[in-house]
mmCIF file of C-alpha atoms and ligand atoms in Angstrom:
data_model
loop_
_atom_site.group_PDB
_atom_site.id
_atom_site.type_symbol
_atom_site.label_atom_id
_atom_site.label_comp_id
_atom_site.label_asym_id
_atom_site.label_seq_id
_atom_site.Cartn_x
_atom_site.Cartn_y
_atom_site.Cartn_z
ATOM 1 C CA MET A 28 -46.712 213.075 77.929
ATOM 2 C CA SER A 29 -50.186 213.462 79.376
ATOM 3 C CA PRO A 30 -51.264 212.114 82.765
ATOM 4 C CA THR A 31 -52.694 209.003 81.181
ATOM 5 C CA GLY A 32 -49.525 208.388 79.173
ATOM 6 C CA GLY A 33 -50.675 209.426 75.699
ATOM 7 C CA LYS A 34 -48.814 211.897 73.488
ATOM 8 C CA THR A 35 -49.713 215.521 73.816
ATOM 9 C CA PRO A 36 -50.761 217.088 70.451
ATOM 10 C CA PRO A 37 -49.311 220.451 69.322
ATOM 11 C CA ALA A 38 -51.294 223.461 70.743
ATOM 12 C CA LEU A 39 -53.304 225.475 68.282
ATOM 13 C CA ASP A 40 -52.181 229.096 68.441
ATOM 14 C CA VAL A 41 -55.484 230.838 67.910
ATOM 15 C CA ASN A 42 -54.120 234.381 68.441
ATOM 16 C CA ALA A 43 -51.411 233.849 65.897
ATOM 17 C CA LEU A 44 -54.013 232.603 63.452
ATOM 18 C CA LEU A 45 -56.342 235.536 64.102
ATOM 19 C CA ASP A 46 -53.551 238.122 64.000
ATOM 20 C CA ASP A 47 -51.901 236.914 60.830
ATOM 21 C CA PRO A 48 -52.985 239.221 58.028
ATOM 22 C CA ARG A 49 -52.650 236.321 55.607
ATOM 23 C CA THR A 50 -55.506 234.579 57.295
ATOM 24 C CA LYS A 51 -58.481 235.645 55.095
ATOM 25 C CA ILE A 52 -61.082 232.997 55.687
ATOM 26 C CA ILE A 53 -61.746 230.718 58.693
ATOM 27 C CA VAL A 54 -64.239 227.916 58.299
ATOM 28 C CA CYS A 55 -65.723 226.247 61.284
ATOM 29 C CA CYS A 56 -67.013 222.824 60.602
ATOM 30 C CA GLY A 57 -67.975 219.703 62.503
ATOM 31 C CA SER A 58 -70.953 217.509 63.109
ATOM 32 C CA GLY A 59 -74.302 218.651 64.370
ATOM 33 C CA GLY A 60 -74.551 220.635 67.810
ATOM 34 C CA VAL A 61 -70.853 220.630 68.658
ATOM 35 C CA GLY A 62 -70.496 224.398 68.885
ATOM 36 C CA LYS A 63 -69.633 225.586 65.324
ATOM 37 C CA THR A 64 -71.717 228.660 65.523
ATOM 38 C CA THR A 65 -70.581 229.531 68.977
ATOM 39 C CA THR A 66 -66.931 228.982 67.860
ATOM 40 C CA ALA A 67 -67.346 231.146 64.832
ATOM 41 C CA ALA A 68 -68.926 234.022 66.828
ATOM 42 C CA ALA A 69 -66.274 233.817 69.522
ATOM 43 C CA LEU A 70 -63.541 233.961 66.979
ATOM 44 C CA GLY A 71 -65.237 236.957 65.279
ATOM 45 C CA VAL A 72 -65.407 238.894 68.581
ATOM 46 C CA ARG A 73 -61.867 238.045 69.467
ATOM 47 C CA ALA A 74 -60.450 238.931 66.075
ATOM 48 C CA ALA A 75 -62.297 242.202 65.997
ATOM 49 C CA GLU A 76 -61.142 243.101 69.459
ATOM 50 C CA ARG A 77 -57.524 242.319 68.392
ATOM 51 C CA GLY A 78 -57.903 244.773 65.574
ATOM 52 C CA ARG A 79 -59.196 243.037 62.486
ATOM 53 C CA ASP A 80 -62.171 243.978 60.326
ATOM 54 C CA VAL A 81 -64.256 240.831 60.524
ATOM 55 C CA VAL A 82 -67.506 239.493 59.167
ATOM 56 C CA VAL A 83 -69.044 236.370 60.688
ATOM 57 C CA LEU A 84 -71.483 234.498 58.491
ATOM 58 C CA THR A 85 -73.582 232.329 60.862
ATOM 59 C CA VAL A 86 -75.994 229.680 59.824
ATOM 60 C CA ASP A 87 -79.025 228.991 62.080
ATOM 61 C CA PRO A 88 -77.638 230.485 65.230
ATOM 62 C CA ALA A 89 -79.401 229.709 68.483
ATOM 63 C CA ARG A 90 -81.939 232.494 69.141
ATOM 64 C CA ARG A 91 -80.272 233.879 72.239
ATOM 65 C CA LEU A 92 -76.824 233.844 70.611
ATOM 66 C CA ALA A 93 -78.265 235.704 67.535
ATOM 67 C CA GLN A 94 -79.828 238.283 69.837
ATOM 68 C CA SER A 95 -76.594 238.856 71.755
ATOM 69 C CA MET A 96 -75.003 239.770 68.399
ATOM 70 C CA GLY A 97 -77.913 242.023 67.471
ATOM 71 C CA LEU A 98 -79.144 239.622 64.887
ATOM 72 C CA SER A 99 -82.829 239.555 65.684
ATOM 73 C CA GLU A 100 -84.010 239.100 62.101
ATOM 74 C CA LEU A 101 -82.932 237.444 59.025
ATOM 75 C CA ASP A 102 -82.031 239.954 56.452
ATOM 76 C CA ASN A 103 -79.055 238.299 54.751
ATOM 77 C CA ASN A 104 -76.880 241.420 55.219
ATOM 78 C CA PRO A 105 -74.021 241.947 57.610
ATOM 79 C CA ARG A 106 -74.838 244.100 60.649
ATOM 80 C CA LYS A 107 -72.371 245.927 62.786
ATOM 81 C CA ILE A 108 -71.838 244.871 66.336
ATOM 82 C CA GLU A 109 -70.178 247.078 68.884
ATOM 83 C CA VAL A 110 -66.994 245.549 70.276
ATOM 84 C CA GLU A 111 -64.033 246.856 72.228
ATOM 85 C CA GLY A 112 -60.758 247.476 70.473
ATOM 86 C CA ASP A 113 -59.652 248.742 67.074
ATOM 87 C CA GLY A 114 -61.265 246.287 64.725
ATOM 88 C CA GLU A 115 -64.786 246.096 63.464
ATOM 89 C CA LEU A 116 -67.229 243.232 63.757
ATOM 90 C CA HIS A 117 -70.058 242.520 61.382
ATOM 91 C CA ALA A 118 -72.277 239.509 61.660
ATOM 92 C CA MET A 119 -74.986 238.017 59.593
ATOM 93 C CA MET A 120 -77.290 235.100 59.416
ATOM 94 C CA LEU A 121 -77.496 233.151 56.171
ATOM 95 C CA ASP A 122 -80.975 233.337 54.645
ATOM 96 C CA MET A 123 -80.769 230.519 52.233
ATOM 97 C CA LYS A 124 -83.915 231.282 50.291
ATOM 98 C CA ARG A 125 -82.976 234.977 49.987
ATOM 99 C CA THR A 126 -79.479 234.137 48.739
ATOM 100 C CA PHE A 127 -81.000 231.859 46.101
ATOM 101 C CA ASP A 128 -83.367 234.657 45.022
ATOM 102 C CA GLU A 129 -80.489 237.108 44.857
ATOM 103 C CA ILE A 130 -78.645 234.782 42.485
ATOM 104 C CA VAL A 131 -81.690 234.584 40.225
ATOM 105 C CA GLU A 132 -82.118 238.384 40.279
ATOM 106 C CA ALA A 133 -78.449 238.885 39.490
ATOM 107 C CA HIS A 134 -78.325 236.440 36.548
ATOM 108 C CA ALA A 135 -81.722 236.770 34.787
ATOM 109 C CA ASP A 136 -83.338 239.787 33.322
ATOM 110 C CA PRO A 137 -86.070 241.264 35.506
ATOM 111 C CA ASP A 138 -89.066 239.666 33.735
ATOM 112 C CA ARG A 139 -87.455 236.195 33.709
ATOM 113 C CA ALA A 140 -86.347 236.615 37.350
ATOM 114 C CA LYS A 141 -89.956 237.419 38.240
ATOM 115 C CA GLN A 142 -91.200 234.339 36.350
ATOM 116 C CA ILE A 143 -88.610 232.108 38.090
ATOM 117 C CA LEU A 144 -89.240 233.415 41.614
ATOM 118 C CA ALA A 145 -92.975 232.972 41.258
ATOM 119 C CA ASN A 146 -92.731 229.434 40.032
ATOM 120 C CA PRO A 147 -93.822 226.895 42.561
ATOM 121 C CA PHE A 148 -91.129 224.417 41.439
ATOM 122 C CA TYR A 149 -88.492 227.083 42.108
ATOM 123 C CA GLN A 150 -89.991 227.905 45.473
ATOM 124 C CA SER A 151 -89.928 224.240 46.621
ATOM 125 C CA LEU A 152 -86.428 223.739 45.111
ATOM 126 C CA SER A 153 -84.959 226.768 46.690
ATOM 127 C CA SER A 154 -86.111 225.951 50.210
ATOM 128 C CA SER A 155 -86.078 222.165 50.422
ATOM 129 C CA LEU A 156 -83.500 220.638 48.131
ATOM 130 C CA SER A 157 -81.069 218.789 50.251
ATOM 131 C CA GLY A 158 -77.753 220.658 50.193
ATOM 132 C CA THR A 159 -79.214 224.028 49.426
ATOM 133 C CA GLN A 160 -78.004 225.382 52.737
ATOM 134 C CA GLU A 161 -74.431 224.233 52.169
ATOM 135 C CA TYR A 162 -74.447 225.468 48.663
ATOM 136 C CA MET A 163 -75.838 228.936 49.684
ATOM 137 C CA ALA A 164 -73.287 229.201 52.579
ATOM 138 C CA MET A 165 -70.524 228.689 49.857
ATOM 139 C CA GLU A 166 -72.297 231.123 47.587
ATOM 140 C CA LYS A 167 -72.486 233.738 50.293
ATOM 141 C CA LEU A 168 -68.884 233.243 51.255
ATOM 142 C CA GLY A 169 -67.907 233.806 47.576
ATOM 143 C CA GLN A 170 -69.991 237.032 47.641
ATOM 144 C CA LEU A 171 -68.488 238.332 50.853
ATOM 145 C CA HIS A 172 -64.958 237.514 49.493
ATOM 146 C CA ARG A 173 -65.554 239.293 46.191
ATOM 147 C CA SER A 174 -66.879 242.357 47.962
ATOM 148 C CA GLY A 175 -63.464 242.805 49.472
ATOM 149 C CA ALA A 176 -64.996 244.787 52.367
ATOM 150 C CA TRP A 177 -63.424 242.629 55.139
ATOM 151 C CA ASP A 178 -59.991 241.461 55.938
ATOM 152 C CA LEU A 179 -61.216 238.397 57.615
ATOM 153 C CA ILE A 180 -64.309 236.220 56.917
ATOM 154 C CA ILE A 181 -65.390 233.643 59.485
ATOM 155 C CA VAL A 182 -67.785 231.090 58.155
ATOM 156 C CA ASP A 183 -70.049 228.862 60.268
ATOM 157 C CA THR A 184 -71.306 225.786 58.467
ATOM 158 C CA PRO A 185 -74.840 224.424 58.370
ATOM 159 C CA PRO A 186 -76.224 222.006 61.015
ATOM 160 C CA SER A 187 -75.838 218.802 59.068
ATOM 161 C CA ARG A 188 -75.359 215.575 60.800
ATOM 162 C CA ASN A 189 -72.366 214.762 58.636
ATOM 163 C CA ALA A 190 -69.553 217.393 58.620
ATOM 164 C CA LEU A 191 -68.513 216.326 55.163
ATOM 165 C CA ASP A 192 -71.842 217.676 53.709
ATOM 166 C CA PHE A 193 -70.421 221.065 53.712
ATOM 167 C CA LEU A 194 -67.890 220.012 51.125
ATOM 168 C CA ASP A 195 -69.954 217.565 49.219
ATOM 169 C CA ALA A 196 -73.316 219.195 48.979
ATOM 170 C CA PRO A 197 -72.453 222.183 46.799
ATOM 171 C CA GLU A 198 -70.829 220.002 44.179
ATOM 172 C CA ARG A 199 -73.846 217.683 44.192
ATOM 173 C CA MET A 200 -76.205 220.581 43.851
ATOM 174 C CA GLY A 201 -74.096 222.347 41.336
ATOM 175 C CA ARG A 202 -74.142 219.225 39.155
ATOM 176 C CA PHE A 203 -77.942 219.131 39.442
ATOM 177 C CA LEU A 204 -78.404 222.842 38.714
ATOM 178 C CA ASP A 205 -76.036 223.101 35.907
ATOM 179 C CA GLY A 206 -78.535 221.542 33.711
ATOM 180 C CA ARG A 207 -77.743 218.020 32.651
ATOM 181 C CA PHE A 208 -80.676 216.736 34.715
ATOM 182 C CA MET A 209 -82.695 219.779 34.108
ATOM 183 C CA ARG A 210 -82.239 219.494 30.331
ATOM 184 C CA ILE A 211 -83.549 215.936 30.442
ATOM 185 C CA LEU A 212 -86.650 217.202 32.208
ATOM 186 C CA ALA A 213 -87.084 219.984 29.684
ATOM 187 C CA THR A 214 -86.846 217.753 26.617
ATOM 188 C CA PRO A 215 -90.489 216.510 26.531
ATOM 189 C CA ALA A 216 -91.724 220.076 26.209
ATOM 190 C CA LYS A 217 -89.861 220.363 22.997
ATOM 191 C CA THR A 218 -90.435 216.898 21.512
ATOM 192 C CA GLY A 219 -93.907 215.980 22.918
ATOM 193 C CA GLY A 220 -95.753 212.751 21.828
ATOM 194 C CA ARG A 221 -95.101 209.243 23.013
ATOM 195 C CA PHE A 222 -91.344 209.558 22.878
ATOM 196 C CA GLY A 223 -91.571 212.641 25.042
ATOM 197 C CA VAL A 224 -93.479 210.793 27.709
ATOM 198 C CA LYS A 225 -90.799 208.153 27.750
ATOM 199 C CA VAL A 226 -88.148 210.799 28.140
ATOM 200 C CA ILE A 227 -90.072 212.366 31.001
ATOM 201 C CA SER A 228 -90.149 209.129 32.939
ATOM 202 C CA ALA A 229 -86.521 208.369 32.329
ATOM 203 C CA GLY A 230 -85.611 211.831 33.347
ATOM 204 C CA PHE A 231 -87.695 211.638 36.453
ATOM 205 C CA GLY A 232 -86.184 208.290 37.377
ATOM 206 C CA MET A 233 -82.739 209.841 37.330
ATOM 207 C CA VAL A 234 -83.696 213.060 39.006
ATOM 208 C CA THR A 235 -85.706 211.748 41.893
ATOM 209 C CA GLY A 236 -82.526 210.350 43.269
ATOM 210 C CA VAL A 237 -81.053 213.829 43.384
ATOM 211 C CA LEU A 238 -84.307 215.495 44.239
ATOM 212 C CA ASN A 239 -85.252 213.097 47.017
ATOM 213 C CA LYS A 240 -86.013 215.861 49.432
ATOM 214 C CA VAL A 241 -87.983 218.137 47.231
ATOM 215 C CA ILE A 242 -91.629 218.463 47.936
ATOM 216 C CA GLY A 243 -94.183 218.440 45.106
ATOM 217 C CA VAL A 244 -92.059 217.504 42.146
ATOM 218 C CA GLN A 245 -95.064 216.202 40.380
ATOM 219 C CA LEU A 246 -95.779 219.592 39.155
ATOM 220 C CA LEU A 247 -94.378 218.664 35.812
ATOM 221 C CA ARG A 248 -95.703 221.704 33.946
ATOM 222 C CA ASP A 249 -94.221 224.032 36.515
ATOM 223 C CA VAL A 250 -91.026 222.221 36.175
ATOM 224 C CA GLN A 251 -90.961 222.720 32.400
ATOM 225 C CA THR A 252 -91.729 226.476 32.517
ATOM 226 C CA PHE A 253 -89.215 226.729 35.344
ATOM 227 C CA VAL A 254 -86.528 225.038 33.303
ATOM 228 C CA ALA A 255 -87.284 227.149 30.278
ATOM 229 C CA ALA A 256 -86.908 230.325 32.335
ATOM 230 C CA PHE A 257 -83.935 228.988 34.219
ATOM 231 C CA ASP A 258 -82.087 228.104 31.008
ATOM 232 C CA THR A 259 -80.049 231.253 30.794
ATOM 233 C CA MET A 260 -78.536 230.564 34.142
ATOM 234 C CA PHE A 261 -77.421 226.967 33.580
ATOM 235 C CA GLY A 262 -73.648 226.584 34.003
ATOM 236 C CA GLY A 263 -73.217 229.564 36.352
ATOM 237 C CA PHE A 264 -74.134 227.551 39.488
ATOM 238 C CA ARG A 265 -71.604 224.890 39.176
ATOM 239 C CA GLU A 266 -68.947 227.281 38.008
ATOM 240 C CA ARG A 267 -69.369 229.397 41.053
ATOM 241 C CA ALA A 268 -69.385 226.548 43.465
ATOM 242 C CA GLU A 269 -66.162 225.274 41.949
ATOM 243 C CA LYS A 270 -64.612 228.753 42.243
ATOM 244 C CA THR A 271 -65.437 228.890 45.974
ATOM 245 C CA PHE A 272 -64.196 225.345 46.337
ATOM 246 C CA ARG A 273 -60.826 226.469 44.960
ATOM 247 C CA LEU A 274 -60.879 229.567 47.177
ATOM 248 C CA LEU A 275 -61.094 227.190 50.071
ATOM 249 C CA GLN A 276 -57.872 225.463 48.961
ATOM 250 C CA THR A 277 -55.823 228.657 48.950
ATOM 251 C CA PRO A 278 -53.414 229.288 51.855
ATOM 252 C CA GLY A 279 -55.496 232.236 53.114
ATOM 253 C CA THR A 280 -58.177 229.793 54.274
ATOM 254 C CA ALA A 281 -58.040 228.073 57.626
ATOM 255 C CA PHE A 282 -60.369 225.150 58.528
ATOM 256 C CA LEU A 283 -61.168 224.640 62.193
ATOM 257 C CA VAL A 284 -62.770 221.368 62.955
ATOM 258 C CA VAL A 285 -65.007 221.559 65.962
ATOM 259 C CA ALA A 286 -65.943 218.568 67.996
ATOM 260 C CA ALA A 287 -67.318 217.676 71.330
ATOM 261 C CA PRO A 288 -65.198 215.286 73.477
ATOM 262 C CA GLU A 289 -67.474 212.354 72.562
ATOM 263 C CA PRO A 290 -66.747 209.314 70.354
ATOM 264 C CA ASP A 291 -69.164 210.221 67.497
ATOM 265 C CA ALA A 292 -68.101 213.850 67.153
ATOM 266 C CA LEU A 293 -64.403 213.015 67.234
ATOM 267 C CA ARG A 294 -64.831 210.233 64.724
ATOM 268 C CA GLU A 295 -66.592 212.674 62.395
ATOM 269 C CA ALA A 296 -63.765 215.156 62.983
ATOM 270 C CA SER A 297 -61.332 212.497 62.096
ATOM 271 C CA TYR A 298 -63.100 211.826 58.743
ATOM 272 C CA PHE A 299 -63.117 215.537 58.126
ATOM 273 C CA VAL A 300 -59.422 216.055 58.755
ATOM 274 C CA GLU A 301 -58.601 213.196 56.375
ATOM 275 C CA ARG A 302 -60.879 214.598 53.750
ATOM 276 C CA LEU A 303 -59.369 218.100 53.924
ATOM 277 C CA ALA A 304 -55.932 216.522 53.349
ATOM 278 C CA GLU A 305 -57.285 214.711 50.263
ATOM 279 C CA GLU A 306 -58.821 217.987 48.967
ATOM 280 C CA ARG A 307 -55.553 219.831 49.757
ATOM 281 C CA MET A 308 -57.493 222.244 51.945
ATOM 282 C CA PRO A 309 -55.618 223.980 54.720
ATOM 283 C CA LEU A 310 -56.422 222.658 58.234
ATOM 284 C CA ALA A 311 -55.633 224.962 61.106
ATOM 285 C CA GLY A 312 -56.582 222.586 63.848
ATOM 286 C CA LEU A 313 -59.144 220.926 66.106
ATOM 287 C CA VAL A 314 -61.314 222.684 68.619
ATOM 288 C CA VAL A 315 -62.559 220.301 71.402
ATOM 289 C CA ASN A 316 -65.562 222.198 72.770
ATOM 290 C CA ARG A 317 -67.359 221.659 76.038
ATOM 291 C CA VAL A 318 -64.644 219.817 77.873
ATOM 292 C CA HIS A 319 -65.093 219.057 81.548
ATOM 293 C CA GLU A 320 -62.258 219.590 83.886
ATOM 294 C CA SER A 321 -62.311 219.293 87.638
ATOM 295 C CA ALA A 322 -60.824 222.229 89.648
ATOM 296 C CA VAL A 323 -60.053 219.839 92.473
ATOM 297 C CA ASP A 324 -57.043 217.686 91.695
ATOM 298 C CA THR A 325 -56.035 216.658 95.156
ATOM 299 C CA LEU A 326 -58.598 213.877 95.587
ATOM 300 C CA SER A 327 -58.412 211.031 93.146
ATOM 301 C CA ALA A 328 -61.630 209.417 91.744
ATOM 302 C CA ALA A 329 -60.842 206.138 93.558
ATOM 303 C CA ARG A 330 -60.307 207.775 96.887
ATOM 304 C CA GLY A 331 -63.343 209.982 96.491
ATOM 305 C CA GLN A 332 -65.518 206.946 95.692
ATOM 306 C CA ALA A 333 -64.180 204.936 98.644
ATOM 307 C CA ALA A 334 -64.837 207.817 100.979
ATOM 308 C CA ALA A 335 -68.373 208.268 99.572
ATOM 309 C CA GLU A 336 -69.091 204.562 100.041
ATOM 310 C CA THR A 337 -67.824 204.595 103.678
ATOM 311 C CA LEU A 338 -70.023 207.555 104.549
ATOM 312 C CA GLU A 339 -73.041 206.024 102.774
ATOM 313 C CA GLU A 340 -72.573 202.692 104.695
ATOM 314 C CA ARG A 341 -72.556 204.563 107.893
ATOM 315 C CA GLY A 342 -75.459 206.676 106.882
ATOM 316 C CA GLU A 343 -73.533 209.786 107.912
ATOM 317 C CA HIS A 344 -72.932 213.165 106.208
ATOM 318 C CA THR A 345 -75.181 212.464 103.270
ATOM 319 C CA LEU A 346 -74.459 215.855 101.677
ATOM 320 C CA THR A 347 -70.642 215.235 101.847
ATOM 321 C CA ALA A 348 -71.150 211.783 100.434
ATOM 322 C CA ALA A 349 -73.194 213.201 97.549
ATOM 323 C CA LEU A 350 -70.532 215.795 96.835
ATOM 324 C CA LEU A 351 -67.892 213.204 96.826
ATOM 325 C CA ARG A 352 -69.906 211.182 94.338
ATOM 326 C CA LEU A 353 -70.237 214.225 92.092
ATOM 327 C CA HIS A 354 -66.510 214.910 92.317
ATOM 328 C CA THR A 355 -65.838 211.285 91.403
ATOM 329 C CA GLN A 356 -68.145 211.414 88.405
ATOM 330 C CA ARG A 357 -66.625 214.642 87.199
ATOM 331 C CA LEU A 358 -63.073 213.153 87.405
ATOM 332 C CA GLN A 359 -64.208 210.031 85.598
ATOM 333 C CA ARG A 360 -65.803 212.060 82.865
ATOM 334 C CA SER A 361 -62.798 214.243 82.425
ATOM 335 C CA ALA A 362 -60.560 211.086 82.284
ATOM 336 C CA ARG A 363 -62.866 209.610 79.578
ATOM 337 C CA GLU A 364 -62.735 212.843 77.577
ATOM 338 C CA GLU A 365 -58.946 212.856 77.941
ATOM 339 C CA ARG A 366 -58.651 209.277 76.548
ATOM 340 C CA LEU A 367 -60.798 210.201 73.594
ATOM 341 C CA ARG A 368 -58.755 213.230 72.814
ATOM 342 C CA GLU A 369 -55.562 211.117 73.065
ATOM 343 C CA HIS A 370 -57.091 208.609 70.687
ATOM 344 C CA PHE A 371 -57.699 211.438 68.189
ATOM 345 C CA ALA A 372 -54.099 212.717 68.715
ATOM 346 C CA SER A 373 -52.607 209.292 68.104
ATOM 347 C CA ALA A 374 -54.413 209.011 64.795
ATOM 348 C CA HIS A 375 -53.586 212.673 63.781
ATOM 349 C CA PRO A 376 -50.381 213.490 65.788
ATOM 350 C CA ASN A 377 -49.712 216.698 63.805
ATOM 351 C CA VAL A 378 -53.079 218.286 64.130
ATOM 352 C CA PRO A 379 -52.882 221.300 66.498
ATOM 353 C CA VAL A 380 -55.567 221.197 69.171
ATOM 354 C CA THR A 381 -57.214 223.657 71.498
ATOM 355 C CA ALA A 382 -59.984 223.089 74.098
ATOM 356 C CA VAL A 383 -62.908 225.074 75.324
ATOM 357 C CA ALA A 384 -64.394 224.378 78.807
ATOM 358 C CA ALA A 385 -68.123 223.691 79.100
ATOM 359 C CA GLN A 386 -69.554 226.861 80.429
ATOM 360 C CA ALA A 387 -72.019 226.771 83.266
ATOM 361 C CA GLU A 388 -74.710 227.924 80.902
ATOM 362 C CA ASP A 389 -75.467 228.416 77.218
ATOM 363 C CA VAL A 390 -73.283 230.998 75.540
ATOM 364 C CA HIS A 391 -75.654 233.842 74.799
ATOM 365 C CA ASP A 392 -73.836 237.181 75.218
ATOM 366 C CA LEU A 393 -70.701 238.972 74.177
ATOM 367 C CA ASP A 394 -69.054 238.224 77.550
ATOM 368 C CA GLY A 395 -69.839 234.560 77.124
ATOM 369 C CA LEU A 396 -68.273 234.683 73.591
ATOM 370 C CA ARG A 397 -65.253 236.477 75.002
ATOM 371 C CA ARG A 398 -64.768 233.664 77.583
ATOM 372 C CA VAL A 399 -64.972 231.064 74.810
ATOM 373 C CA GLY A 400 -62.496 233.200 72.833
ATOM 374 C CA GLU A 401 -60.115 233.204 75.839
ATOM 375 C CA ASP A 402 -60.270 229.460 76.093
ATOM 376 C CA LEU A 403 -59.721 229.037 72.373
ATOM 377 C CA ALA A 404 -56.597 231.072 72.605
ATOM 378 C CA ALA A 405 -55.337 229.670 76.021
HETATM 379 N N1 ATP B 527 -68.415 225.686 75.631
HETATM 380 C C1 ATP B 527 -69.695 225.738 75.705
HETATM 381 N N2 ATP B 527 -70.228 225.823 77.014
HETATM 382 C C2 ATP B 527 -71.592 225.860 77.193
HETATM 383 N N3 ATP B 527 -72.476 225.841 76.218
HETATM 384 C C3 ATP B 527 -71.991 225.801 74.901
HETATM 385 C C4 ATP B 527 -70.620 225.734 74.604
HETATM 386 N N4 ATP B 527 -70.430 225.771 73.250
HETATM 387 C C5 ATP B 527 -71.750 225.787 72.734
HETATM 388 N N5 ATP B 527 -72.637 225.811 73.761
HETATM 389 C C6 ATP B 527 -74.095 225.778 73.546
HETATM 390 O O1 ATP B 527 -74.484 224.639 72.901
HETATM 391 C C7 ATP B 527 -75.475 224.906 71.975
HETATM 392 C C8 ATP B 527 -75.066 224.456 70.613
HETATM 393 O O2 ATP B 527 -73.975 225.249 70.167
HETATM 394 P P1 ATP B 527 -73.923 225.814 68.737
HETATM 395 O O3 ATP B 527 -75.242 226.290 68.221
HETATM 396 O O4 ATP B 527 -72.636 226.684 68.582
HETATM 397 O O5 ATP B 527 -73.582 224.403 67.951
HETATM 398 P P2 ATP B 527 -73.488 224.122 66.392
HETATM 399 O O6 ATP B 527 -72.435 223.176 66.165
HETATM 400 O O7 ATP B 527 -73.505 225.403 65.669
HETATM 401 O O8 ATP B 527 -74.902 223.401 66.131
HETATM 402 P P3 ATP B 527 -75.708 223.131 64.808
HETATM 403 O O9 ATP B 527 -74.966 221.921 64.207
HETATM 404 O O10 ATP B 527 -77.078 222.837 65.242
HETATM 405 O O11 ATP B 527 -75.542 224.353 63.987
HETATM 406 C C9 ATP B 527 -75.836 226.422 72.094
HETATM 407 O O12 ATP B 527 -76.949 226.574 72.824
HETATM 408 C C10 ATP B 527 -74.557 226.960 72.751
HETATM 409 O O13 ATP B 527 -74.848 228.110 73.564
HETATM 410 MG MG1 MG B 528 -74.838 226.113 64.218
#
């Protein structure tokens, strides 16, 4: 039982997870800004220092964190990072556009590839279609896995507001790219005439829903040449997305859901946990990141507050009164966080949990990542 009377969830054994040679892929997901990238990087450092050969695929890392890992530029290739211990750590930043280009280069002959890459429609699609980042993260994961170069791949997920986007977007995008919509768009080029115009508008009506975030879709001619050139690749996109999706269902994969001890993030985590169960994807546990704990547990919030009020009324010891206030607020915050965690645990009593303390400053170097790693494993 916890101090507030709720049930204590099982503890997530991060060391066991990292050390188990059967763990091949760890996916860190969660809603925006909760610490997915930091968690992924910290796990990478810890796993490497415990002897594994790890690659961490980060998405949009904060600049200082990227620098601390020697990732000062986007080049879409894993770079080695010096760590202590027997393992090896590589890290990379996902370059969504570059990953897309590489797929085109790998699947079309050089002339066609050139034609596709130069097409304005392709350029806008590859960088602004909603879901591209999620799709490309999956694609890159598939590539890293196929390369067989690492015994553990840690995947960070894109900064979407909704954690489920990581699972939904690739399928949505695969459906779009695998041609059904694209074929409708291409039809007028072949039939022409009044009928063709009708098909164009019908096609656009359907596609705009999917394409809602693409800029400059009016370039119809570009679209048609693009589709003609892209034709050889239809099918491959969705197929690969599905393959990676199945990879995520294998027992070698472990999902870690990251959340802040806040109502929205924990609610999002809750949805995600349920969805993973539906998809039969293996959940390792929940990481509650940036929790606040008070080092002083001898003075309760109520007594601290009463003492502060007394001092304030008397106009004495203003500094002490301010400190007591601060202490009270910290205790109240940590009690609030505790209640939220218990609420999650009562809805998901079997989900193992670990917590990471809020560090005094942003995590931006290897030592900071090691501290986060220690908390994760504590
Ligand atoms: N435990 C922590 N203590 C202090 N700062 C933290 C902690 N965890 C993360 N941060 C900081 O919070 C910020 C956001 O973290 P991070 O980038 O890992 O989140 P994210 O979930 O990947 O965000 P996004 O959804 O934008 O990708 C970073 O500046 C990071 O250094
Ligand atoms: Mg991130």
